Amino acid sequence: QVQLVESGGGSVQAGGSLRLSCAASGYTISSLCMAWFRQAPGKERERVAVIGEFGGTSYSNSMKGRFTISKDGAKNTLYLQMNGLGPEDTAMYYCAAAVYLNWGSCVAGDRETFRYWGQGTQVTVSS
């Protein structure tokens, strides 16, 4: 069983930055395909970024250059550094994980691919 707990969300002015954290337990991050998703009111949940067992990363085109996904194996924690935030980034952000995926499956993974989910952390960006 994998448990995921997000933190670091909050309110920020446009142009500001936030770093989200996802603390994992029950499994080592080194063995997981992990991802950040977000969902704004009235919109579909979308994948923000993924990171694989060996550190490979993939980003949504709209996030690339502003967001960075990373992990700290010693702390068993996933991070999402978000810079240059705008109101369009306002959403609930979720940490997700899957096991036993090769990199190709990890990169291609959608919501159904990821078995484990955190409770979400709210990010609100004001103009």
Protein backbone atom coordinates (compact mmCIF):
# COMPACT_ATOMS: atom_id res chain seq x y z
CA GLN A 1 0.00 0.00 0.00
CA VAL A 2 1.21 3.47 -0.92
CA GLN A 3 0.11 6.53 0.99
CA LEU A 4 0.62 10.00 -0.44
CA VAL A 5 0.18 13.30 1.36
CA GLU A 6 0.50 16.62 -0.46
CA SER A 7 1.40 19.91 1.12
CA GLY A 8 2.66 23.34 0.14
CA GLY A 9 -0.40 24.73 -1.56
CA GLY A 10 -1.76 28.14 -0.76
CA SER A 11 -2.54 31.55 -2.18
CA VAL A 12 -0.04 33.53 -4.18
CA GLN A 13 0.01 36.62 -6.36
CA ALA A 14 0.45 36.29 -10.10
CA GLY A 15 4.11 35.88 -10.96
CA GLY A 16 4.87 34.20 -7.68
CA SER A 17 6.17 30.74 -6.89
CA LEU A 18 5.19 27.75 -4.82
CA ARG A 19 6.77 24.41 -4.10
CA LEU A 20 4.45 21.50 -3.54
CA SER A 21 5.54 18.41 -1.65
CA CYS A 22 4.22 14.87 -1.67
CA ALA A 23 5.36 12.68 1.18
CA ALA A 24 5.16 8.99 0.36
CA SER A 25 5.00 6.05 2.71
CA GLY A 26 4.54 2.33 2.31
CA TYR A 27 6.79 2.25 -0.74
CA THR A 28 10.03 3.83 -1.82
CA ILE A 29 9.82 6.57 -4.42
CA SER A 30 12.70 4.97 -6.26
CA SER A 31 10.37 2.13 -7.26
CA LEU A 32 7.49 4.32 -8.43
CA CYS A 33 6.29 6.18 -11.44
CA MET A 34 5.01 9.41 -9.94
CA ALA A 35 3.06 12.32 -11.28
CA TRP A 36 1.39 15.59 -10.50
CA PHE A 37 -2.10 16.24 -11.77
CA ARG A 38 -4.32 19.25 -11.35
CA GLN A 39 -7.99 19.95 -11.68
CA ALA A 40 -9.65 23.33 -11.85
CA PRO A 41 -13.37 23.77 -11.19
CA GLY A 42 -15.41 22.66 -14.17
CA LYS A 43 -12.41 21.22 -15.98
CA GLU A 44 -10.97 17.77 -16.53
CA ARG A 45 -8.13 16.57 -14.41
CA GLU A 46 -4.93 17.07 -16.37
CA ARG A 47 -1.47 15.70 -16.01
CA VAL A 48 1.13 18.27 -15.11
CA ALA A 49 4.32 16.25 -15.00
CA VAL A 50 5.66 12.75 -14.43
CA ILE A 51 8.91 11.35 -13.12
CA GLY A 52 10.07 7.78 -13.42
CA GLU A 53 12.00 5.34 -11.32
CA PHE A 54 15.32 6.52 -12.70
CA GLY A 55 14.53 10.20 -12.73
CA GLY A 56 13.28 10.70 -16.27
CA THR A 57 10.74 13.49 -16.53
CA SER A 58 7.99 14.60 -18.87
CA TYR A 59 5.89 17.76 -18.79
CA SER A 60 2.73 19.06 -20.29
CA ASN A 61 3.71 21.62 -22.91
CA SER A 62 1.93 24.37 -21.06
CA MET A 63 3.94 23.65 -17.92
CA LYS A 64 7.37 23.10 -19.42
CA GLY A 65 9.72 25.91 -18.53
CA ARG A 66 7.71 27.01 -15.52
CA PHE A 67 7.24 23.84 -13.50
CA THR A 68 9.84 21.34 -12.38
CA ILE A 69 9.14 17.90 -10.97
CA SER A 70 11.78 16.32 -8.78
CA LYS A 71 12.20 13.81 -6.00
CA ASP A 72 14.34 13.23 -2.96
CA GLY A 73 14.88 9.54 -2.37
CA ALA A 74 16.33 10.04 1.10
CA LYS A 75 13.19 11.88 2.19
CA ASN A 76 10.89 9.72 0.06
CA THR A 77 9.26 12.91 -1.14
CA LEU A 78 8.12 14.21 -4.51
CA TYR A 79 8.20 17.92 -5.33
CA LEU A 80 6.72 20.28 -7.83
CA GLN A 81 8.40 23.67 -8.11
CA MET A 82 6.06 26.15 -9.76
CA ASN A 83 7.33 29.49 -10.99
CA GLY A 84 5.69 32.31 -12.88
CA LEU A 85 2.25 31.37 -11.65
CA GLY A 86 -0.84 32.90 -13.17
CA PRO A 87 -4.55 32.71 -12.42
CA GLU A 88 -4.85 29.92 -14.99
CA ASP A 89 -2.81 27.73 -12.65
CA THR A 90 -5.44 27.88 -9.94
CA ALA A 91 -6.48 24.30 -9.25
CA MET A 92 -6.38 21.43 -6.85
CA TYR A 93 -3.05 19.70 -7.30
CA TYR A 94 -2.76 15.96 -6.75
CA CYS A 95 0.16 13.66 -6.28
CA ALA A 96 -0.20 10.23 -7.87
CA ALA A 97 1.83 7.05 -8.09
CA ALA A 98 1.94 3.78 -9.94
CA VAL A 99 4.04 0.67 -9.49
CA TYR A 100 5.53 -1.81 -11.91
CA LEU A 101 5.54 0.52 -14.90
CA ASN A 102 8.29 0.83 -17.43
CA TRP A 103 9.24 4.31 -18.54
CA GLY A 104 7.13 4.18 -21.68
CA SER A 105 4.03 3.36 -19.69
CA CYS A 106 4.91 5.95 -17.09
CA VAL A 107 5.26 8.72 -19.66
CA ALA A 108 2.01 7.74 -21.35
CA GLY A 109 0.10 7.28 -18.11
CA ASP A 110 -3.22 8.99 -17.63
CA ARG A 111 -5.51 9.21 -14.64
CA GLU A 112 -6.44 5.54 -14.90
CA THR A 113 -2.81 4.49 -14.91
CA PHE A 114 -2.12 5.76 -11.43
CA ARG A 115 -3.42 3.61 -8.64
CA TYR A 116 -2.48 5.75 -5.67
CA TRP A 117 -3.53 9.32 -5.05
CA GLY A 118 -3.06 11.96 -2.43
CA GLN A 119 -5.87 14.09 -1.08
CA GLY A 120 -4.81 17.15 -3.03
CA THR A 121 -3.56 20.58 -2.10
CA GLN A 122 -5.20 23.78 -3.29
CA VAL A 123 -3.27 26.37 -5.25
CA THR A 124 -4.90 29.75 -5.78
CA VAL A 125 -3.26 32.45 -7.87
CA SER A 126 -4.69 35.96 -7.83
CA SER A 127 -4.26 38.61 -10.50
